Short mmCIF file of N, CA and C and ligand atoms in Angstrom, two decimals:
data_model
loop_
_atom_site.label_atom_id
_atom_site.label_comp_id
_atom_site.label_asym_id
_atom_site.label_seq_id
_atom_site.Cartn_x
_atom_site.Cartn_y
_atom_site.Cartn_z
N MET A 6 -11.04 11.16 14.87
CA MET A 6 -10.80 10.08 13.89
C MET A 6 -10.55 8.77 14.64
N SER A 7 -11.16 7.67 14.15
CA SER A 7 -11.00 6.39 14.84
C SER A 7 -9.58 5.86 14.67
N ALA A 8 -9.00 5.35 15.77
CA ALA A 8 -7.67 4.74 15.73
C ALA A 8 -7.68 3.54 16.67
N ASP A 9 -6.76 2.60 16.39
CA ASP A 9 -6.64 1.40 17.23
C ASP A 9 -5.19 1.37 17.72
N ALA A 10 -5.01 1.40 19.03
CA ALA A 10 -3.68 1.52 19.63
C ALA A 10 -2.76 0.36 19.24
N ASN A 11 -3.35 -0.79 18.87
CA ASN A 11 -2.53 -1.96 18.53
C ASN A 11 -2.32 -2.14 17.03
N CYS A 12 -2.79 -1.17 16.24
CA CYS A 12 -2.75 -1.34 14.78
C CYS A 12 -1.49 -0.69 14.21
N ILE A 13 -0.75 -1.49 13.44
CA ILE A 13 0.53 -1.00 12.89
C ILE A 13 0.30 0.16 11.91
N PHE A 14 -0.78 0.14 11.15
CA PHE A 14 -1.02 1.23 10.20
C PHE A 14 -1.48 2.50 10.93
N CYS A 15 -2.23 2.34 12.03
CA CYS A 15 -2.56 3.54 12.84
C CYS A 15 -1.28 4.16 13.40
N LYS A 16 -0.31 3.31 13.76
CA LYS A 16 0.98 3.84 14.26
C LYS A 16 1.73 4.58 13.15
N ILE A 17 1.64 4.06 11.93
CA ILE A 17 2.26 4.75 10.79
C ILE A 17 1.58 6.10 10.57
N VAL A 18 0.25 6.11 10.63
CA VAL A 18 -0.50 7.36 10.46
C VAL A 18 -0.08 8.37 11.54
N ALA A 19 0.06 7.89 12.77
CA ALA A 19 0.41 8.77 13.90
C ALA A 19 1.88 9.20 13.86
N GLY A 20 2.68 8.50 13.05
CA GLY A 20 4.11 8.83 12.95
C GLY A 20 4.94 8.20 14.05
N THR A 21 4.36 7.25 14.80
CA THR A 21 5.13 6.62 15.88
C THR A 21 5.99 5.46 15.37
N ILE A 22 5.68 4.93 14.17
CA ILE A 22 6.65 4.07 13.50
C ILE A 22 6.88 4.63 12.09
N PRO A 23 8.11 4.46 11.58
CA PRO A 23 8.45 5.13 10.33
C PRO A 23 7.88 4.43 9.11
N CYS A 24 7.82 5.18 8.02
CA CYS A 24 7.47 4.58 6.73
C CYS A 24 8.11 5.43 5.64
N PHE A 25 8.17 4.86 4.44
CA PHE A 25 8.58 5.64 3.26
C PHE A 25 7.30 6.25 2.70
N LYS A 26 6.99 7.47 3.17
CA LYS A 26 5.69 8.08 2.83
C LYS A 26 5.73 8.74 1.45
N LEU A 27 4.84 8.29 0.59
CA LEU A 27 4.79 8.80 -0.79
C LEU A 27 3.86 9.99 -0.92
N TYR A 28 2.78 9.98 -0.12
CA TYR A 28 1.73 10.98 -0.32
C TYR A 28 0.87 11.03 0.93
N GLU A 29 0.34 12.23 1.20
CA GLU A 29 -0.57 12.40 2.34
C GLU A 29 -1.58 13.48 1.99
N ASP A 30 -2.83 13.28 2.34
CA ASP A 30 -3.81 14.37 2.31
C ASP A 30 -4.65 14.28 3.59
N ALA A 31 -5.75 14.99 3.66
CA ALA A 31 -6.51 15.08 4.91
C ALA A 31 -6.99 13.71 5.39
N ASP A 32 -7.34 12.83 4.46
CA ASP A 32 -8.00 11.58 4.84
C ASP A 32 -7.18 10.32 4.58
N THR A 33 -6.09 10.43 3.82
CA THR A 33 -5.37 9.22 3.39
C THR A 33 -3.85 9.42 3.45
N ILE A 34 -3.14 8.30 3.47
CA ILE A 34 -1.70 8.34 3.18
C ILE A 34 -1.35 7.16 2.27
N ALA A 35 -0.20 7.27 1.63
CA ALA A 35 0.34 6.17 0.83
C ALA A 35 1.82 6.03 1.17
N PHE A 36 2.27 4.78 1.23
CA PHE A 36 3.66 4.51 1.61
C PHE A 36 4.11 3.20 0.99
N MET A 37 5.42 2.97 1.02
CA MET A 37 5.97 1.76 0.42
C MET A 37 5.68 0.55 1.31
N ASP A 38 5.35 -0.58 0.68
CA ASP A 38 5.25 -1.86 1.41
C ASP A 38 6.68 -2.34 1.69
N ILE A 39 6.94 -2.72 2.95
CA ILE A 39 8.31 -3.13 3.31
C ILE A 39 8.60 -4.59 2.97
N ASN A 40 7.58 -5.32 2.54
CA ASN A 40 7.78 -6.71 2.07
C ASN A 40 7.26 -6.78 0.63
N PRO A 41 7.92 -6.09 -0.28
CA PRO A 41 7.30 -5.92 -1.60
C PRO A 41 7.20 -7.22 -2.40
N GLY A 42 6.04 -7.39 -3.04
CA GLY A 42 5.87 -8.51 -3.97
C GLY A 42 6.67 -8.28 -5.24
N ASN A 43 6.89 -7.01 -5.57
CA ASN A 43 7.68 -6.60 -6.73
C ASN A 43 8.22 -5.19 -6.43
N ASP A 44 9.19 -4.75 -7.20
CA ASP A 44 9.71 -3.39 -7.05
C ASP A 44 8.57 -2.37 -7.17
N GLY A 45 8.53 -1.42 -6.23
CA GLY A 45 7.55 -0.33 -6.32
C GLY A 45 6.22 -0.62 -5.65
N HIS A 46 6.12 -1.74 -4.96
CA HIS A 46 4.86 -2.12 -4.27
C HIS A 46 4.54 -1.08 -3.20
N ALA A 47 3.37 -0.49 -3.28
CA ALA A 47 2.97 0.58 -2.35
C ALA A 47 1.57 0.29 -1.82
N LEU A 48 1.21 1.00 -0.75
CA LEU A 48 -0.10 0.84 -0.11
C LEU A 48 -0.76 2.19 0.02
N ALA A 49 -2.06 2.24 -0.21
CA ALA A 49 -2.85 3.44 0.05
C ALA A 49 -3.86 3.09 1.14
N ILE A 50 -3.92 3.94 2.16
CA ILE A 50 -4.80 3.63 3.30
C ILE A 50 -5.56 4.89 3.77
N PRO A 51 -6.70 4.68 4.44
CA PRO A 51 -7.34 5.81 5.10
C PRO A 51 -6.58 6.11 6.39
N LYS A 52 -6.58 7.37 6.83
CA LYS A 52 -5.96 7.68 8.13
C LYS A 52 -6.78 7.08 9.26
N ALA A 53 -8.10 7.06 9.11
CA ALA A 53 -8.96 6.49 10.15
C ALA A 53 -8.90 4.97 10.10
N HIS A 54 -9.03 4.36 11.27
CA HIS A 54 -8.98 2.90 11.35
C HIS A 54 -10.33 2.29 10.99
N HIS A 55 -10.34 1.56 9.88
CA HIS A 55 -11.50 0.73 9.50
C HIS A 55 -10.90 -0.60 9.06
N ALA A 56 -11.44 -1.70 9.59
CA ALA A 56 -10.75 -2.99 9.45
C ALA A 56 -10.65 -3.47 8.01
N ASP A 57 -11.70 -3.25 7.24
CA ASP A 57 -11.74 -3.88 5.91
C ASP A 57 -12.74 -3.17 5.00
N PHE A 58 -12.92 -3.73 3.82
CA PHE A 58 -13.81 -3.15 2.81
C PHE A 58 -15.24 -2.98 3.33
N PHE A 59 -15.69 -3.98 4.09
CA PHE A 59 -17.07 -3.95 4.60
C PHE A 59 -17.29 -2.77 5.54
N ALA A 60 -16.24 -2.43 6.29
CA ALA A 60 -16.36 -1.40 7.33
C ALA A 60 -16.10 0.01 6.80
N MET A 61 -15.66 0.11 5.55
CA MET A 61 -15.25 1.43 5.04
C MET A 61 -16.44 2.33 4.71
N PRO A 62 -16.45 3.56 5.24
CA PRO A 62 -17.45 4.53 4.77
C PRO A 62 -17.24 4.77 3.27
N PRO A 63 -18.30 4.72 2.48
CA PRO A 63 -18.14 4.82 1.02
C PRO A 63 -17.36 6.05 0.56
N ALA A 64 -17.56 7.18 1.20
CA ALA A 64 -16.84 8.38 0.76
C ALA A 64 -15.34 8.22 0.96
N LEU A 65 -14.97 7.49 2.00
CA LEU A 65 -13.55 7.27 2.27
C LEU A 65 -12.95 6.29 1.27
N LEU A 66 -13.77 5.36 0.78
CA LEU A 66 -13.31 4.46 -0.30
C LEU A 66 -12.90 5.30 -1.51
N GLY A 67 -13.70 6.33 -1.79
CA GLY A 67 -13.38 7.22 -2.91
C GLY A 67 -12.05 7.92 -2.69
N ALA A 68 -11.84 8.39 -1.47
CA ALA A 68 -10.60 9.11 -1.16
C ALA A 68 -9.39 8.19 -1.28
N VAL A 69 -9.50 6.96 -0.78
CA VAL A 69 -8.36 6.03 -0.87
C VAL A 69 -8.12 5.64 -2.32
N SER A 70 -9.19 5.48 -3.09
CA SER A 70 -9.04 5.15 -4.52
C SER A 70 -8.31 6.26 -5.26
N ARG A 71 -8.65 7.50 -4.95
CA ARG A 71 -7.96 8.64 -5.59
C ARG A 71 -6.48 8.62 -5.27
N THR A 72 -6.16 8.33 -4.01
CA THR A 72 -4.75 8.27 -3.60
C THR A 72 -4.04 7.11 -4.30
N ALA A 73 -4.72 5.96 -4.37
CA ALA A 73 -4.11 4.81 -5.06
C ALA A 73 -3.88 5.13 -6.53
N GLN A 74 -4.81 5.84 -7.15
CA GLN A 74 -4.63 6.22 -8.56
C GLN A 74 -3.42 7.14 -8.72
N ARG A 75 -3.31 8.11 -7.82
CA ARG A 75 -2.18 9.05 -7.87
C ARG A 75 -0.86 8.28 -7.76
N VAL A 76 -0.82 7.32 -6.84
CA VAL A 76 0.40 6.52 -6.65
C VAL A 76 0.65 5.64 -7.88
N ALA A 77 -0.40 5.00 -8.39
CA ALA A 77 -0.22 4.12 -9.55
C ALA A 77 0.31 4.88 -10.76
N VAL A 78 -0.20 6.10 -10.97
CA VAL A 78 0.28 6.93 -12.09
C VAL A 78 1.78 7.23 -11.90
N ALA A 79 2.16 7.53 -10.66
CA ALA A 79 3.57 7.84 -10.38
C ALA A 79 4.45 6.60 -10.54
N VAL A 80 3.95 5.44 -10.08
CA VAL A 80 4.71 4.19 -10.24
C VAL A 80 4.92 3.90 -11.72
N GLN A 81 3.86 4.10 -12.50
CA GLN A 81 3.95 3.83 -13.95
C GLN A 81 5.01 4.74 -14.59
N LYS A 82 4.98 6.02 -14.18
CA LYS A 82 5.93 6.99 -14.73
C LYS A 82 7.36 6.66 -14.28
N ALA A 83 7.50 6.31 -13.01
CA ALA A 83 8.85 6.16 -12.43
C ALA A 83 9.50 4.84 -12.80
N LEU A 84 8.72 3.75 -12.81
CA LEU A 84 9.32 2.41 -12.95
C LEU A 84 8.92 1.70 -14.23
N ASN A 85 7.92 2.24 -14.92
CA ASN A 85 7.46 1.66 -16.19
C ASN A 85 7.24 0.15 -16.13
N PRO A 86 6.45 -0.32 -15.15
CA PRO A 86 6.14 -1.76 -15.12
C PRO A 86 5.29 -2.14 -16.33
N ASP A 87 5.17 -3.47 -16.57
CA ASP A 87 4.33 -3.94 -17.67
C ASP A 87 2.84 -3.88 -17.32
N GLY A 88 2.56 -3.75 -16.02
CA GLY A 88 1.19 -3.65 -15.55
C GLY A 88 1.17 -3.35 -14.06
N ILE A 89 -0.01 -3.06 -13.54
CA ILE A 89 -0.18 -2.83 -12.11
C ILE A 89 -1.47 -3.49 -11.67
N ASN A 90 -1.39 -4.33 -10.63
CA ASN A 90 -2.61 -4.85 -10.00
C ASN A 90 -2.95 -4.00 -8.78
N LEU A 91 -4.24 -3.70 -8.63
CA LEU A 91 -4.74 -3.19 -7.35
C LEU A 91 -5.32 -4.38 -6.63
N VAL A 92 -4.82 -4.66 -5.43
CA VAL A 92 -5.24 -5.85 -4.67
C VAL A 92 -5.71 -5.40 -3.30
N GLN A 93 -6.74 -6.08 -2.80
CA GLN A 93 -7.29 -5.68 -1.50
C GLN A 93 -7.88 -6.93 -0.85
N ALA A 94 -7.42 -7.26 0.34
CA ALA A 94 -7.81 -8.51 1.01
C ALA A 94 -8.76 -8.23 2.17
N ASN A 95 -9.74 -9.12 2.33
CA ASN A 95 -10.69 -9.03 3.44
C ASN A 95 -10.79 -10.38 4.13
N GLY A 96 -10.28 -10.46 5.35
CA GLY A 96 -10.42 -11.67 6.15
C GLY A 96 -9.25 -12.62 5.99
N LYS A 97 -9.11 -13.51 6.97
CA LYS A 97 -7.95 -14.43 7.01
C LYS A 97 -7.92 -15.34 5.79
N GLY A 98 -9.10 -15.77 5.33
CA GLY A 98 -9.16 -16.65 4.16
C GLY A 98 -8.67 -15.97 2.89
N ALA A 99 -8.70 -14.64 2.92
CA ALA A 99 -8.20 -13.86 1.78
C ALA A 99 -6.76 -13.40 2.04
N GLU A 100 -6.14 -13.96 3.11
CA GLU A 100 -4.75 -13.64 3.48
C GLU A 100 -4.59 -12.18 3.89
N GLN A 101 -5.65 -11.59 4.46
CA GLN A 101 -5.46 -10.24 5.04
C GLN A 101 -4.63 -10.39 6.30
N SER A 102 -3.56 -9.62 6.41
CA SER A 102 -2.69 -9.71 7.59
C SER A 102 -2.71 -8.44 8.43
N VAL A 103 -3.09 -7.32 7.85
CA VAL A 103 -3.22 -6.07 8.62
C VAL A 103 -4.68 -5.64 8.51
N PHE A 104 -5.31 -5.54 9.69
CA PHE A 104 -6.76 -5.29 9.69
C PHE A 104 -7.06 -3.80 9.82
N HIS A 105 -6.45 -3.06 8.92
CA HIS A 105 -6.71 -1.63 8.68
C HIS A 105 -6.77 -1.54 7.16
N PHE A 106 -7.91 -1.14 6.62
CA PHE A 106 -8.13 -1.19 5.17
C PHE A 106 -6.94 -0.64 4.40
N HIS A 107 -6.56 -1.33 3.34
CA HIS A 107 -5.48 -0.83 2.48
C HIS A 107 -5.66 -1.37 1.07
N LEU A 108 -5.27 -0.56 0.12
CA LEU A 108 -5.23 -0.98 -1.28
C LEU A 108 -3.76 -1.16 -1.66
N HIS A 109 -3.42 -2.37 -2.12
CA HIS A 109 -2.08 -2.61 -2.64
C HIS A 109 -1.99 -2.06 -4.06
N VAL A 110 -0.96 -1.29 -4.33
CA VAL A 110 -0.61 -0.89 -5.70
C VAL A 110 0.61 -1.74 -6.05
N LEU A 111 0.37 -2.78 -6.85
CA LEU A 111 1.37 -3.84 -7.02
C LEU A 111 1.82 -3.91 -8.49
N PRO A 112 3.01 -3.37 -8.76
CA PRO A 112 3.52 -3.39 -10.14
C PRO A 112 3.79 -4.82 -10.60
N ARG A 113 3.58 -5.06 -11.88
CA ARG A 113 3.78 -6.39 -12.45
C ARG A 113 4.74 -6.33 -13.63
N ARG A 114 5.48 -7.42 -13.79
CA ARG A 114 6.34 -7.61 -14.95
C ARG A 114 5.86 -8.86 -15.68
N ILE A 115 5.88 -8.80 -17.00
CA ILE A 115 5.49 -9.97 -17.77
C ILE A 115 6.37 -11.14 -17.36
N GLY A 116 5.73 -12.27 -17.04
CA GLY A 116 6.47 -13.48 -16.67
C GLY A 116 6.86 -13.56 -15.21
N ASP A 117 6.42 -12.57 -14.37
CA ASP A 117 6.84 -12.64 -12.96
C ASP A 117 6.12 -13.76 -12.20
N GLU A 118 5.01 -14.24 -12.76
CA GLU A 118 4.27 -15.37 -12.17
C GLU A 118 3.86 -15.11 -10.73
N LEU A 119 3.65 -13.85 -10.38
CA LEU A 119 3.23 -13.51 -9.03
C LEU A 119 1.84 -14.11 -8.77
N LYS A 120 1.70 -14.78 -7.63
CA LYS A 120 0.42 -15.40 -7.28
C LYS A 120 -0.36 -14.48 -6.35
N MET A 121 -1.64 -14.75 -6.21
CA MET A 121 -2.50 -13.94 -5.34
C MET A 121 -1.91 -13.85 -3.93
N ASN A 122 -1.42 -14.97 -3.39
CA ASN A 122 -0.76 -14.96 -2.09
C ASN A 122 0.75 -14.96 -2.33
N TRP A 123 1.29 -13.75 -2.51
CA TRP A 123 2.68 -13.66 -2.95
C TRP A 123 3.67 -13.83 -1.81
N GLY A 124 3.17 -13.90 -0.54
CA GLY A 124 4.07 -14.09 0.60
C GLY A 124 4.69 -12.78 1.03
N HIS A 125 5.12 -12.72 2.26
CA HIS A 125 5.68 -11.48 2.80
C HIS A 125 7.16 -11.69 3.11
N LYS A 126 7.97 -11.59 2.08
CA LYS A 126 9.42 -11.70 2.29
C LYS A 126 9.96 -10.31 2.60
N PRO A 127 10.74 -10.14 3.69
CA PRO A 127 11.29 -8.81 3.98
C PRO A 127 12.05 -8.26 2.78
N GLY A 128 11.75 -7.02 2.45
CA GLY A 128 12.40 -6.40 1.30
C GLY A 128 13.82 -5.95 1.63
N ASP A 129 14.61 -5.76 0.59
CA ASP A 129 15.93 -5.13 0.71
C ASP A 129 15.65 -3.62 0.87
N MET A 130 15.92 -3.10 2.06
CA MET A 130 15.50 -1.73 2.38
C MET A 130 16.17 -0.68 1.49
N ALA A 131 17.39 -0.94 1.06
CA ALA A 131 18.07 0.00 0.17
C ALA A 131 17.31 0.07 -1.17
N ARG A 132 16.82 -1.08 -1.60
CA ARG A 132 16.08 -1.16 -2.86
C ARG A 132 14.69 -0.52 -2.71
N VAL A 133 14.03 -0.80 -1.57
CA VAL A 133 12.73 -0.17 -1.31
C VAL A 133 12.90 1.35 -1.30
N LYS A 134 13.98 1.83 -0.67
CA LYS A 134 14.22 3.27 -0.57
C LYS A 134 14.50 3.87 -1.96
N ALA A 135 15.27 3.16 -2.76
CA ALA A 135 15.59 3.66 -4.11
C ALA A 135 14.30 3.76 -4.94
N ASN A 136 13.43 2.75 -4.84
CA ASN A 136 12.15 2.81 -5.56
C ASN A 136 11.28 3.93 -5.02
N PHE A 137 11.27 4.07 -3.69
CA PHE A 137 10.51 5.16 -3.04
C PHE A 137 10.93 6.51 -3.63
N GLU A 138 12.23 6.73 -3.72
CA GLU A 138 12.71 8.04 -4.18
C GLU A 138 12.28 8.31 -5.63
N LYS A 139 12.31 7.27 -6.45
CA LYS A 139 11.89 7.45 -7.86
C LYS A 139 10.39 7.76 -7.94
N ILE A 140 9.59 7.01 -7.17
CA ILE A 140 8.13 7.20 -7.23
C ILE A 140 7.75 8.55 -6.65
N LYS A 141 8.38 8.89 -5.52
CA LYS A 141 8.08 10.17 -4.85
C LYS A 141 8.36 11.35 -5.80
N ALA A 142 9.43 11.21 -6.55
CA ALA A 142 9.81 12.28 -7.49
C ALA A 142 8.79 12.41 -8.63
N ALA A 143 8.02 11.35 -8.86
CA ALA A 143 7.05 11.36 -9.98
C ALA A 143 5.64 11.72 -9.52
N ILE A 144 5.43 11.88 -8.22
CA ILE A 144 4.08 12.20 -7.70
C ILE A 144 3.81 13.69 -7.85
P1 AMP B 20 -2.40 -7.78 3.61
O1 AMP B 20 -1.58 -9.03 3.91
O2 AMP B 20 -3.16 -7.81 2.33
O3 AMP B 20 -3.26 -7.41 4.82
O4 AMP B 20 -1.35 -6.63 3.43
C1 AMP B 20 -0.63 -6.05 4.47
C2 AMP B 20 0.62 -5.50 3.88
O5 AMP B 20 1.20 -4.60 4.82
C3 AMP B 20 1.67 -6.56 3.55
O6 AMP B 20 1.98 -6.51 2.18
C4 AMP B 20 2.85 -6.18 4.43
O7 AMP B 20 4.08 -6.39 3.80
C5 AMP B 20 2.59 -4.71 4.68
N1 AMP B 20 3.17 -4.18 5.90
C6 AMP B 20 3.09 -4.70 7.15
N2 AMP B 20 3.74 -3.91 8.03
C7 AMP B 20 4.23 -2.86 7.32
C8 AMP B 20 4.98 -1.70 7.66
N3 AMP B 20 5.38 -1.46 8.91
N4 AMP B 20 5.32 -0.84 6.67
C9 AMP B 20 4.93 -1.07 5.40
N5 AMP B 20 4.21 -2.14 5.02
C10 AMP B 20 3.86 -3.03 5.96
ZN1 ZN B 21 -5.49 1.08 12.15
#
């Protein structure tokens, strides 16, 4: 499987840096975003390193989509947001900051006024962990 020694998500896949892991299968993992745009913000990624949407093998896109759906269903059950955006960035102009393909599962609340570039504010880890535990229990 392709990996990049300098990629933070490859390190998460390898287990050399920690994450709040929600789900794992042969080809994908899902975990909490540590700079959440909203409560329950999670990421679904392929285990193999592919920089972006253009580079993704189509079958792997299907696998990551299935994982994102599984997570989104659990987020909906656990946190009951008013909506969920699936967001995916390609390239610096699209504010992609990690060049390992990922789908954001981003819960929304009516009136939150979240913008496309919501910024990366470090999350309150106790709160991220509490949301993780609720979502994990619903998967
Ligand atoms: P993007 O800016 O669309 O490439 O998204 C990258 C996302 O990865 C951002 O939302 C970051 O908050 C998130 N992120 C970066 N490092 C980590 C990490 N170690 N654990 C969890 N999420 C991370
Ligand atoms: Zn990677």
